[in-house]
Amino acid sequence: MVREGISLAKRITNNTQYLELQRGKWRVTVSVPKAVQKKIGKTRLKQSLNTDSLSIANQLKWPIVREFQSIIASAHKPETDIRAIAEELRRQRSKAACDIDALEIEAGISQTIDILLGQEIGTYTDPNTGEEEPVYAPEAVQRVQEFKAVLHGQATPLSEYHDQYMSQLTVKPRTKADDKRAIALLERWCSEQGIPPYLQSFPTRKAAVAFMDALPAMEPTLSPTTLNKYVRRLSRYWQWLEKRDEVPLNVWAGQSLAVPETPHDEVERPFTDEEMVKLLSGNATQEMHDLMRIAALAGCRLDPIVCLRVRDCLDEGMFVFKPQKKEKAPRLCPIHPALTEIIERRTKGKEPDDPIFPEWPAPKNPKSTRERSFKASNHFTEYRRSVGVADEIEGRRRSLVNFHSFRRWFITKAEQADQPESLIASVVGHKRQGMTLGVYSAGPAKEQARRCVEAVQLPDLSKANADK
């Protein structure tokens, strides 16, 4: 017991919390939160104690510390900066070196609560005790409740860890943009429903289901498929939070809106041969003709084609397409003989890192979420419509035929040429089915893939060219 008293006295004597030496004398120093630094005009509040004794400084500092904390609390706008006050006091309390420090910090907390409550607006007599209790403005009481919730770690903003989570994502900029839209939608819903926008407001799936049920009315122009994408992004964020014990469970797991079944005549489809002839014989720019032919004879998505560099076309007659969707590595695809002239023309005299399609450069803004192929996609849509290739359904944003229809056309023609399904899947980058091919196989040999690609032939354009 005596030893514990000596130890406590030693900690008190040697405690330098809120103290620093300046020219041999101790002075009090308290950091000013960023939120009020401009208003107070300082980053730290300081006052000399005019003593070189640490033990005396510890006895003199607390009235000044409380005064500084009062100045900081008064400078905050209660409606917007309660969190900054509470987090600062919570930090101080967690670092208290001894019981005396803790008691002084608790006094600072009580003082802050008094500031937030403001003046009484009346009194209330407790019917059980007969004692009078002060009554404060409802908004002041709400501020104190919020302050206490933050102080006790019971009010973590929805986006508190979102930037950290986003920094660890290895997804496309467009997917990151979906993450930001998802959290913004959730915050908007909380505001509209009068629900505190905190992680603790979602302890069970009940609140998550309520948000999900409200989504169609909140965003009436978006399809259930798009809205489900936002729910999935929230689920990934919560999954990340759950692993760090910031939330008890992922309340979004398994949640989704019902997606109406697409009628058979509203499913996006491959181009017909007649549509292919129109597209490949139309009055397109040279870069569009080259782009369409590569898509048709490689079965590749638009963005990897537009992003091709010279060195991606010089590996033993193979394209090296960047990974897409769930692909874990770049994908090799044989260059069809009908594309040889295009590749030779577009690589001649260029450096290895030069783009194959300089006509569609990457966005100038490095923070842009648009893919490099954005303008190429718009260019193709305008051209496709100009030659009369369209399959529009009222109420649908996309035509049933679009640039992806080249990929569908390639797969269709490869199947019609009796190429094995697993081989076609490997060539176009689809996951192959089953344990044997999907897990154990390293993939087909280059010559097998080359036979699959060369089995696809463009439709005869001679008649269309003769008619011009």
GROMACS .gro file of C-alpha atoms in nm:
model
  468
    1MET     CA    1   0.000   0.000   0.000
    2VAL     CA    2   0.282   0.239   0.094
    3ARG     CA    3   0.466   0.138  -0.223
    4GLU     CA    4   0.156   0.212  -0.434
    5GLY     CA    5   0.129   0.558  -0.269
    6ILE     CA    6   0.495   0.628  -0.344
    7SER     CA    7   0.446   0.511  -0.703
    8LEU     CA    8   0.140   0.737  -0.747
    9ALA     CA    9   0.324   1.034  -0.598
   10LYS     CA   10   0.616   0.972  -0.833
   11ARG     CA   11   0.386   0.961  -1.138
   12ILE     CA   12   0.222   1.287  -1.031
   13THR     CA   13   0.561   1.452  -0.973
   14ASN     CA   14   0.702   1.337  -1.307
   15ASN     CA   15   0.386   1.396  -1.510
   16THR     CA   16   0.450   1.631  -1.802
   17GLN     CA   17   0.101   1.620  -1.955
   18TYR     CA   18   0.012   1.970  -2.083
   19LEU     CA   19   0.362   2.089  -1.984
   20GLU     CA   20   0.676   2.180  -2.172
   21LEU     CA   21   1.008   2.343  -2.081
   22GLN     CA   22   1.078   2.686  -2.222
   23ARG     CA   23   1.418   2.842  -2.128
   24GLY     CA   24   1.436   2.642  -1.809
   25LYS     CA   25   1.082   2.724  -1.695
   26TRP     CA   26   0.771   2.507  -1.723
   27ARG     CA   27   0.468   2.631  -1.913
   28VAL     CA   28   0.122   2.495  -1.988
   29THR     CA   29   0.051   2.400  -2.351
   30VAL     CA   30  -0.278   2.270  -2.491
   31SER     CA   31  -0.327   2.187  -2.860
   32VAL     CA   32  -0.610   2.362  -3.046
   33PRO     CA   33  -0.818   2.133  -3.272
   34LYS     CA   34  -0.795   2.219  -3.642
   35ALA     CA   35  -1.165   2.298  -3.651
   36VAL     CA   36  -1.118   2.613  -3.439
   37GLN     CA   37  -0.757   2.710  -3.505
   38LYS     CA   38  -0.863   2.985  -3.745
   39LYS     CA   39  -1.116   3.126  -3.499
   40ILE     CA   40  -0.877   3.120  -3.201
   41GLY     CA   41  -0.583   3.227  -3.415
   42LYS     CA   42  -0.341   2.973  -3.269
   43THR     CA   43  -0.249   2.607  -3.304
   44ARG     CA   44  -0.161   2.579  -2.933
   45LEU     CA   45  -0.255   2.776  -2.621
   46LYS     CA   46   0.042   2.843  -2.390
   47GLN     CA   47   0.105   3.013  -2.056
   48SER     CA   48   0.422   3.028  -1.848
   49LEU     CA   49   0.414   2.901  -1.487
   50ASN     CA   50   0.740   3.076  -1.393
   51THR     CA   51   0.881   2.773  -1.213
   52ASP     CA   52   1.154   2.524  -1.288
   53SER     CA   53   0.998   2.267  -1.047
   54LEU     CA   54   0.799   1.996  -1.224
   55SER     CA   55   0.610   1.906  -0.908
   56ILE     CA   56   0.501   2.267  -0.853
   57ALA     CA   57   0.412   2.300  -1.222
   58ASN     CA   58   0.182   1.998  -1.186
   59GLN     CA   59   0.001   2.170  -0.902
   60LEU     CA   60  -0.037   2.499  -1.089
   61LYS     CA   61  -0.132   2.373  -1.435
   62TRP     CA   62  -0.489   2.247  -1.392
   63PRO     CA   63  -0.676   2.577  -1.353
   64ILE     CA   64  -0.502   2.702  -1.667
   65VAL     CA   65  -0.572   2.376  -1.855
   66ARG     CA   66  -0.942   2.404  -1.767
   67GLU     CA   67  -0.944   2.767  -1.880
   68PHE     CA   68  -0.785   2.672  -2.212
   69GLN     CA   69  -1.035   2.385  -2.261
   70SER     CA   70  -1.317   2.629  -2.193
   71ILE     CA   71  -1.179   2.866  -2.459
   72ILE     CA   72  -1.160   2.580  -2.709
   73ALA     CA   73  -1.509   2.455  -2.625
   74SER     CA   74  -1.656   2.805  -2.657
   75ALA     CA   75  -1.492   2.852  -2.998
   76HIS     CA   76  -1.662   2.546  -3.145
   77LYS     CA   77  -1.991   2.574  -3.326
   78PRO     CA   78  -2.196   2.323  -3.124
   79GLU     CA   79  -2.408   2.219  -3.422
   80THR     CA   80  -2.109   2.120  -3.632
   81ASP     CA   81  -1.804   2.068  -3.413
   82ILE     CA   82  -1.926   1.867  -3.115
   83ARG     CA   83  -1.733   1.569  -3.247
   84ALA     CA   84  -1.401   1.756  -3.244
   85ILE     CA   85  -1.452   1.857  -2.880
   86ALA     CA   86  -1.552   1.507  -2.769
   87GLU     CA   87  -1.273   1.333  -2.960
   88GLU     CA   88  -1.012   1.565  -2.809
   89LEU     CA   89  -1.138   1.501  -2.454
   90ARG     CA   90  -1.165   1.130  -2.526
   91ARG     CA   91  -0.804   1.131  -2.642
   92GLN     CA   92  -0.693   1.319  -2.330
   93ARG     CA   93  -0.881   1.079  -2.103
   94SER     CA   94  -0.723   0.775  -2.267
   95LYS     CA   95  -0.376   0.920  -2.207
   96ALA     CA   96  -0.429   1.023  -1.844
   97ALA     CA   97  -0.115   0.925  -1.653
   98CYS     CA   98  -0.278   0.888  -1.310
   99ASP     CA   99  -0.604   0.916  -1.117
  100ILE     CA  100  -0.559   1.287  -1.053
  101ASP     CA  101  -0.518   1.352  -1.426
  102ALA     CA  102  -0.832   1.151  -1.496
  103LEU     CA  103  -1.031   1.348  -1.239
  104GLU     CA  104  -0.918   1.678  -1.387
  105ILE     CA  105  -1.014   1.566  -1.736
  106GLU     CA  106  -1.355   1.457  -1.609
  107ALA     CA  107  -1.392   1.808  -1.468
  108GLY     CA  108  -1.314   1.944  -1.814
  109ILE     CA  109  -1.580   1.716  -1.961
  110SER     CA  110  -1.838   1.841  -1.712
  111GLN     CA  111  -1.744   2.198  -1.792
  112THR     CA  112  -1.787   2.132  -2.165
  113ILE     CA  113  -2.132   1.982  -2.103
  114ASP     CA  114  -2.230   2.295  -1.912
  115ILE     CA  115  -2.118   2.509  -2.207
  116LEU     CA  116  -2.316   2.297  -2.453
  117LEU     CA  117  -2.631   2.309  -2.239
  118GLY     CA  118  -2.620   2.687  -2.208
  119GLN     CA  119  -2.874   2.875  -1.997
  120GLU     CA  120  -3.170   2.707  -1.830
  121ILE     CA  121  -3.506   2.775  -1.994
  122GLY     CA  122  -3.709   2.663  -1.692
  123THR     CA  123  -3.732   2.415  -1.408
  124TYR     CA  124  -3.900   2.080  -1.356
  125THR     CA  125  -4.014   1.929  -1.025
  126ASP     CA  126  -3.948   1.559  -0.993
  127PRO     CA  127  -4.279   1.403  -0.874
  128ASN     CA  128  -4.093   1.129  -0.688
  129THR     CA  129  -3.835   1.338  -0.501
  130GLY     CA  130  -3.997   1.680  -0.508
  131GLU     CA  131  -3.665   1.830  -0.612
  132GLU     CA  132  -3.641   2.094  -0.882
  133GLU     CA  133  -3.439   2.005  -1.191
  134PRO     CA  134  -3.321   2.253  -1.455
  135VAL     CA  135  -3.474   2.236  -1.803
  136TYR     CA  136  -3.266   2.315  -2.110
  137ALA     CA  137  -3.348   2.380  -2.473
  138PRO     CA  138  -3.420   2.052  -2.661
  139GLU     CA  139  -3.149   2.126  -2.922
  140ALA     CA  140  -2.896   2.181  -2.639
  141VAL     CA  141  -2.991   1.849  -2.482
  142GLN     CA  142  -2.949   1.681  -2.821
  143ARG     CA  143  -2.602   1.833  -2.856
  144VAL     CA  144  -2.503   1.696  -2.516
  145GLN     CA  145  -2.635   1.352  -2.607
  146GLU     CA  146  -2.430   1.357  -2.925
  147PHE     CA  147  -2.125   1.478  -2.732
  148LYS     CA  148  -2.157   1.192  -2.482
  149ALA     CA  149  -2.208   0.937  -2.756
  150VAL     CA  150  -1.886   1.044  -2.929
  151LEU     CA  151  -1.701   1.063  -2.598
  152HIS     CA  152  -1.793   0.701  -2.520
  153GLY     CA  153  -1.722   0.572  -2.871
  154GLN     CA  154  -2.090   0.521  -2.950
  155ALA     CA  155  -2.119   0.764  -3.244
  156THR     CA  156  -1.878   0.677  -3.524
  157PRO     CA  157  -1.970   0.857  -3.850
  158LEU     CA  158  -2.054   0.630  -4.141
  159SER     CA  159  -1.760   0.767  -4.338
  160GLU     CA  160  -1.510   0.771  -4.047
  161TYR     CA  161  -1.297   0.493  -4.197
  162HIS     CA  162  -1.414   0.518  -4.557
  163ASP     CA  163  -1.106   0.700  -4.689
  164GLN     CA  164  -0.879   0.441  -4.527
  165TYR     CA  165  -1.091   0.162  -4.674
  166MET     CA  166  -1.084   0.323  -5.020
  167SER     CA  167  -0.705   0.361  -5.008
  168GLN     CA  168  -0.672  -0.017  -4.976
  169LEU     CA  169  -0.903  -0.104  -5.265
  170THR     CA  170  -0.753  -0.246  -5.583
  171VAL     CA  171  -1.049  -0.178  -5.811
  172LYS     CA  172  -1.122   0.050  -6.105
  173PRO     CA  173  -1.184   0.422  -6.047
  174ARG     CA  174  -1.544   0.367  -6.157
  175THR     CA  175  -1.594   0.113  -5.879
  176LYS     CA  176  -1.443   0.354  -5.627
  177ALA     CA  177  -1.690   0.615  -5.750
  178ASP     CA  178  -1.969   0.363  -5.682
  179ASP     CA  179  -1.836   0.328  -5.326
  180LYS     CA  180  -1.859   0.704  -5.273
  181ARG     CA  181  -2.211   0.720  -5.419
  182ALA     CA  182  -2.321   0.431  -5.196
  183ILE     CA  183  -2.203   0.593  -4.872
  184ALA     CA  184  -2.352   0.927  -4.983
  185LEU     CA  185  -2.688   0.758  -5.042
  186LEU     CA  186  -2.677   0.602  -4.697
  187GLU     CA  187  -2.595   0.936  -4.534
  188ARG     CA  188  -2.876   1.102  -4.729
  189TRP     CA  189  -3.124   0.838  -4.612
  190CYS     CA  190  -3.017   0.885  -4.250
  191SER     CA  191  -3.072   1.260  -4.285
  192GLU     CA  192  -3.416   1.215  -4.442
  193GLN     CA  193  -3.522   0.966  -4.174
  194GLY     CA  194  -3.380   1.160  -3.880
  195ILE     CA  195  -3.143   0.874  -3.799
  196PRO     CA  196  -2.797   0.960  -3.660
  197PRO     CA  197  -2.549   0.892  -3.945
  198TYR     CA  198  -2.335   0.661  -3.735
  199LEU     CA  199  -2.214   0.304  -3.772
  200GLN     CA  200  -2.387   0.233  -3.440
  201SER     CA  201  -2.723   0.316  -3.604
  202PHE     CA  202  -2.694  -0.015  -3.793
  203PRO     CA  203  -2.655  -0.275  -3.516
  204THR     CA  204  -2.874  -0.530  -3.697
  205ARG     CA  205  -3.000  -0.600  -4.047
  206LYS     CA  206  -3.333  -0.431  -3.971
  207ALA     CA  207  -3.201  -0.080  -4.040
  208ALA     CA  208  -3.015  -0.203  -4.351
  209VAL     CA  209  -3.336  -0.356  -4.489
  210ALA     CA  210  -3.524  -0.030  -4.422
  211PHE     CA  211  -3.262   0.161  -4.624
  212MET     CA  212  -3.274  -0.093  -4.904
  213ASP     CA  213  -3.655  -0.078  -4.920
  214ALA     CA  214  -3.633   0.302  -4.954
  215LEU     CA  215  -3.376   0.297  -5.236
  216PRO     CA  216  -3.618   0.265  -5.533
  217ALA     CA  217  -3.811   0.574  -5.418
  218MET     CA  218  -3.489   0.765  -5.346
  219GLU     CA  219  -3.349   0.695  -5.694
  220PRO     CA  220  -3.650   0.621  -5.917
  221THR     CA  221  -3.449   0.647  -6.240
  222LEU     CA  222  -3.203   0.374  -6.141
  223SER     CA  223  -3.265   0.006  -6.205
  224PRO     CA  224  -3.264  -0.258  -5.928
  225THR     CA  225  -2.941  -0.390  -6.079
  226THR     CA  226  -2.768  -0.054  -6.030
  227LEU     CA  227  -2.910  -0.010  -5.680
  228ASN     CA  228  -2.792  -0.359  -5.586
  229LYS     CA  229  -2.444  -0.252  -5.697
  230TYR     CA  230  -2.449   0.018  -5.429
  231VAL     CA  231  -2.570  -0.231  -5.167
  232ARG     CA  232  -2.281  -0.461  -5.261
  233ARG     CA  233  -2.033  -0.176  -5.217
  234LEU     CA  234  -2.174  -0.105  -4.869
  235SER     CA  235  -2.142  -0.476  -4.792
  236ARG     CA  236  -1.773  -0.472  -4.887
  237TYR     CA  237  -1.714  -0.168  -4.664
  238TRP     CA  238  -1.894  -0.330  -4.370
  239GLN     CA  239  -1.702  -0.652  -4.430
  240TRP     CA  240  -1.380  -0.452  -4.399
  241LEU     CA  241  -1.511  -0.283  -4.081
  242GLU     CA  242  -1.615  -0.616  -3.931
  243LYS     CA  243  -1.265  -0.758  -3.971
  244ARG     CA  244  -1.137  -0.462  -3.768
  245ASP     CA  245  -1.404  -0.498  -3.497
  246GLU     CA  246  -1.549  -0.156  -3.581
  247VAL     CA  247  -1.893  -0.314  -3.635
  248PRO     CA  248  -2.034  -0.634  -3.484
  249LEU     CA  249  -2.148  -0.781  -3.815
  250ASN     CA  250  -2.190  -0.709  -4.185
  251VAL     CA  251  -2.557  -0.607  -4.192
  252TRP     CA  252  -2.556  -0.590  -4.574
  253ALA     CA  253  -2.446  -0.950  -4.632
  254GLY     CA  254  -2.698  -1.134  -4.850
  255GLN     CA  255  -2.914  -0.823  -4.899
  256SER     CA  256  -3.043  -0.735  -5.245
  257LEU     CA  257  -3.343  -0.592  -5.424
  258ALA     CA  258  -3.551  -0.820  -5.642
  259VAL     CA  259  -3.448  -0.782  -6.006
  260PRO     CA  260  -3.732  -0.837  -6.254
  261GLU     CA  261  -3.660  -1.115  -6.499
  262THR     CA  262  -3.560  -0.976  -6.837
  263PRO     CA  263  -3.799  -1.087  -7.114
  264HIS     CA  264  -3.634  -1.303  -7.377
  265ASP     CA  265  -3.679  -1.034  -7.641
  266GLU     CA  266  -3.508  -0.768  -7.426
  267VAL     CA  267  -3.177  -0.948  -7.371
  268GLU     CA  268  -2.865  -0.785  -7.518
  269ARG     CA  269  -2.749  -0.991  -7.815
  270PRO     CA  270  -2.472  -1.042  -8.074
  271PHE     CA  271  -2.477  -0.854  -8.402
  272THR     CA  272  -2.634  -1.037  -8.691
  273ASP     CA  273  -2.420  -1.090  -9.001
  274GLU     CA  274  -2.628  -0.825  -9.181
  275GLU     CA  275  -2.553  -0.575  -8.902
  276MET     CA  276  -2.185  -0.668  -8.913
  277VAL     CA  277  -2.177  -0.593  -9.287
  278LYS     CA  278  -2.335  -0.251  -9.227
  279LEU     CA  279  -2.085  -0.169  -8.954
  280LEU     CA  280  -1.772  -0.295  -9.132
  281SER     CA  281  -1.857  -0.138  -9.469
  282GLY     CA  282  -1.990   0.194  -9.344
  283ASN     CA  283  -1.831   0.537  -9.369
  284ALA     CA  284  -1.637   0.516  -9.040
  285THR     CA  285  -1.304   0.674  -8.952
  286GLN     CA  286  -0.993   0.460  -8.994
  287GLU     CA  287  -0.951   0.422  -8.618
  288MET     CA  288  -1.312   0.304  -8.582
  289HIS     CA  289  -1.273   0.049  -8.863
  290ASP     CA  290  -0.956  -0.082  -8.696
  291LEU     CA  291  -1.122  -0.091  -8.353
  292MET     CA  292  -1.428  -0.282  -8.475
  293ARG     CA  293  -1.220  -0.545  -8.654
  294ILE     CA  294  -0.998  -0.612  -8.352
  295ALA     CA  295  -1.310  -0.647  -8.133
  296ALA     CA  296  -1.477  -0.883  -8.379
  297LEU     CA  297  -1.172  -1.107  -8.426
  298ALA     CA  298  -1.042  -1.112  -8.069
  299GLY     CA  299  -1.372  -1.117  -7.877
  300CYS     CA  300  -1.232  -0.857  -7.640
  301ARG     CA  301  -1.404  -0.584  -7.440
  302LEU     CA  302  -1.363  -0.224  -7.553
  303ASP     CA  303  -1.134  -0.077  -7.286
  304PRO     CA  304  -0.850  -0.334  -7.311
  305ILE     CA  305  -0.837  -0.276  -7.687
  306VAL     CA  306  -0.822   0.104  -7.658
  307CYS     CA  307  -0.554   0.067  -7.387
  308LEU     CA  308  -0.325  -0.152  -7.601
  309ARG     CA  309   0.034  -0.035  -7.632
  310VAL     CA  310   0.285  -0.126  -7.901
  311ARG     CA  311   0.459  -0.378  -7.676
  312ASP     CA  312   0.125  -0.550  -7.612
  313CYS     CA  313   0.113  -0.660  -7.978
  314LEU     CA  314   0.469  -0.783  -8.038
  315ASP     CA  315   0.479  -1.107  -7.836
  316GLU     CA  316   0.487  -1.391  -8.092
  317GLY     CA  317   0.175  -1.272  -8.269
  318MET     CA  318  -0.022  -1.238  -7.946
  319PHE     CA  319  -0.225  -0.957  -7.797
  320VAL     CA  320  -0.159  -0.892  -7.428
  321PHE     CA  321  -0.486  -0.754  -7.294
  322LYS     CA  322  -0.495  -0.595  -6.949
  323PRO     CA  323  -0.696  -0.786  -6.683
  324GLN     CA  324  -1.070  -0.722  -6.673
  325LYS     CA  325  -1.344  -0.813  -6.426
  326LYS     CA  326  -1.211  -1.101  -6.212
  327GLU     CA  327  -0.905  -1.178  -6.425
  328LYS     CA  328  -0.596  -1.190  -6.205
  329ALA     CA  329  -0.336  -1.137  -6.478
  330PRO     CA  330  -0.303  -1.000  -6.833
  331ARG     CA  331  -0.461  -1.226  -7.092
  332LEU     CA  332  -0.292  -1.353  -7.407
  333CYS     CA  333  -0.497  -1.376  -7.726
  334PRO     CA  334  -0.366  -1.477  -8.069
  335ILE     CA  335  -0.370  -1.198  -8.330
  336HIS     CA  336  -0.598  -1.305  -8.616
  337PRO     CA  337  -0.426  -1.304  -8.958
  338ALA     CA  338  -0.689  -1.058  -9.084
  339LEU     CA  339  -0.558  -0.807  -8.828
  340THR     CA  340  -0.192  -0.829  -8.930
  341GLU     CA  341  -0.203  -0.521  -9.155
  342ILE     CA  342  -0.376  -0.313  -8.886
  343ILE     CA  343  -0.121  -0.405  -8.619
  344GLU     CA  344   0.178  -0.349  -8.848
  345ARG     CA  345   0.045  -0.008  -8.951
  346ARG     CA  346  -0.032   0.100  -8.594
  347THR     CA  347   0.302  -0.014  -8.447
  348LYS     CA  348   0.538   0.096  -8.725
  349GLY     CA  349   0.797   0.350  -8.608
  350LYS     CA  350   0.655   0.372  -8.254
  351GLU     CA  351   0.812   0.316  -7.913
  352PRO     CA  352   0.706   0.014  -7.702
  353ASP     CA  353   0.498   0.226  -7.462
  354ASP     CA  354   0.322   0.424  -7.735
  355PRO     CA  355  -0.055   0.364  -7.758
  356ILE     CA  356  -0.203   0.167  -8.045
  357PHE     CA  357  -0.499   0.406  -8.048
  358PRO     CA  358  -0.360   0.757  -7.981
  359GLU     CA  359  -0.687   0.893  -8.124
  360TRP     CA  360  -0.850   0.817  -7.787
  361PRO     CA  361  -0.610   0.938  -7.516
  362ALA     CA  362  -0.660   0.888  -7.144
  363PRO     CA  363  -0.854   1.159  -6.955
  364LYS     CA  364  -0.637   1.464  -6.881
  365ASN     CA  365  -0.762   1.479  -6.524
  366PRO     CA  366  -0.572   1.208  -6.328
  367LYS     CA  367  -0.862   1.189  -6.081
  368SER     CA  368  -1.117   1.113  -6.351
  369THR     CA  369  -1.312   0.790  -6.303
  370ARG     CA  370  -1.375   0.755  -6.676
  371GLU     CA  371  -1.202   0.474  -6.859
  372ARG     CA  372  -0.976   0.558  -7.150
  373SER     CA  373  -1.237   0.406  -7.381
  374PHE     CA  374  -1.513   0.652  -7.279
  375LYS     CA  375  -1.487   0.869  -7.592
  376ALA     CA  376  -1.435   0.566  -7.816
  377SER     CA  377  -1.761   0.422  -7.682
  378ASN     CA  378  -1.949   0.742  -7.759
  379HIS     CA  379  -1.788   0.755  -8.104
  380PHE     CA  380  -1.900   0.400  -8.179
  381THR     CA  381  -2.256   0.462  -8.057
  382GLU     CA  382  -2.292   0.762  -8.290
  383TYR     CA  383  -2.149   0.565  -8.580
  384ARG     CA  384  -2.363   0.257  -8.511
  385ARG     CA  385  -2.679   0.466  -8.517
  386SER     CA  386  -2.568   0.646  -8.833
  387VAL     CA  387  -2.560   0.317  -9.028
  388GLY     CA  388  -2.896   0.205  -8.892
  389VAL     CA  389  -2.778  -0.061  -8.648
  390ALA     CA  390  -2.992  -0.034  -8.336
  391ASP     CA  391  -3.229  -0.237  -8.125
  392GLU     CA  392  -3.391   0.009  -7.884
  393ILE     CA  393  -3.644  -0.083  -7.615
  394GLU     CA  394  -3.851   0.194  -7.457
  395GLY     CA  395  -3.745   0.252  -7.098
  396ARG     CA  396  -3.403   0.088  -7.143
  397ARG     CA  397  -3.092   0.305  -7.140
  398ARG     CA  398  -2.884   0.076  -7.362
  399SER     CA  399  -2.957  -0.063  -7.704
  400LEU     CA  400  -2.975  -0.444  -7.717
  401VAL     CA  401  -2.683  -0.419  -7.960
  402ASN     CA  402  -2.378  -0.222  -7.852
  403PHE     CA  403  -2.000  -0.252  -7.868
  404HIS     CA  404  -2.012  -0.561  -7.646
  405SER     CA  405  -2.210  -0.728  -7.926
  406PHE     CA  406  -1.880  -0.780  -8.113
  407ARG     CA  407  -1.767  -0.999  -7.823
  408ARG     CA  408  -2.096  -1.189  -7.834
  409TRP     CA  409  -2.063  -1.226  -8.211
  410PHE     CA  410  -1.710  -1.371  -8.178
  411ILE     CA  411  -1.823  -1.626  -7.920
  412THR     CA  412  -2.122  -1.721  -8.137
  413LYS     CA  413  -1.908  -1.772  -8.447
  414ALA     CA  414  -1.646  -1.972  -8.256
  415GLU     CA  415  -1.918  -2.203  -8.125
  416GLN     CA  416  -2.068  -2.239  -8.473
  417ALA     CA  417  -1.719  -2.335  -8.594
  418ASP     CA  418  -1.726  -2.632  -8.352
  419GLN     CA  419  -1.467  -2.488  -8.111
  420PRO     CA  420  -1.488  -2.640  -7.759
  421GLU     CA  421  -1.665  -2.428  -7.498
  422SER     CA  422  -1.370  -2.441  -7.256
  423LEU     CA  423  -1.134  -2.321  -7.530
  424ILE     CA  424  -1.362  -2.028  -7.625
  425ALA     CA  425  -1.391  -1.936  -7.257
  426SER     CA  426  -1.014  -1.930  -7.221
  427VAL     CA  427  -0.967  -1.713  -7.532
  428VAL     CA  428  -1.219  -1.447  -7.423
  429GLY     CA  429  -1.121  -1.451  -7.055
  430HIS     CA  430  -1.428  -1.623  -6.907
  431LYS     CA  431  -1.388  -1.849  -6.606
  432ARG     CA  432  -1.380  -2.212  -6.715
  433GLN     CA  433  -1.620  -2.446  -6.544
  434GLY     CA  434  -1.538  -2.741  -6.321
  435MET     CA  435  -1.246  -2.836  -6.099
  436THR     CA  436  -1.039  -2.995  -6.378
  437LEU     CA  437  -1.027  -2.701  -6.623
  438GLY     CA  438  -1.122  -2.422  -6.385
  439VAL     CA  439  -0.860  -2.501  -6.120
  440TYR     CA  440  -0.602  -2.757  -6.225
  441SER     CA  441  -0.545  -2.673  -6.591
  442ALA     CA  442  -0.290  -2.404  -6.684
  443GLY     CA  443  -0.496  -2.328  -6.993
  444PRO     CA  444  -0.478  -2.430  -7.357
  445ALA     CA  445  -0.161  -2.417  -7.563
  446LYS     CA  446  -0.108  -2.115  -7.790
  447GLU     CA  447  -0.170  -2.318  -8.103
  448GLN     CA  448  -0.505  -2.440  -7.969
  449ALA     CA  449  -0.605  -2.081  -7.895
  450ARG     CA  450  -0.484  -1.973  -8.238
  451ARG     CA  451  -0.701  -2.234  -8.410
  452CYS     CA  452  -1.001  -2.110  -8.212
  453VAL     CA  453  -0.941  -1.747  -8.311
  454GLU     CA  454  -0.875  -1.825  -8.677
  455ALA     CA  455  -1.195  -2.031  -8.694
  456VAL     CA  456  -1.384  -1.702  -8.679
  457GLN     CA  457  -1.409  -1.517  -9.010
  458LEU     CA  458  -1.557  -1.177  -9.088
  459PRO     CA  459  -1.866  -1.180  -9.313
  460ASP     CA  460  -1.816  -1.125  -9.687
  461LEU     CA  461  -1.814  -0.751  -9.753
  462SER     CA  462  -1.762  -0.770 -10.129
  463LYS     CA  463  -2.130  -0.723 -10.215
  464ALA     CA  464  -2.165  -0.426  -9.983
  465ASN     CA  465  -1.850  -0.267 -10.129
  466ALA     CA  466  -1.968  -0.332 -10.484
  467ASP     CA  467  -2.297  -0.153 -10.413
  468LYS     CA  468  -2.119   0.169 -10.305
   0.00000   0.00000   0.00000
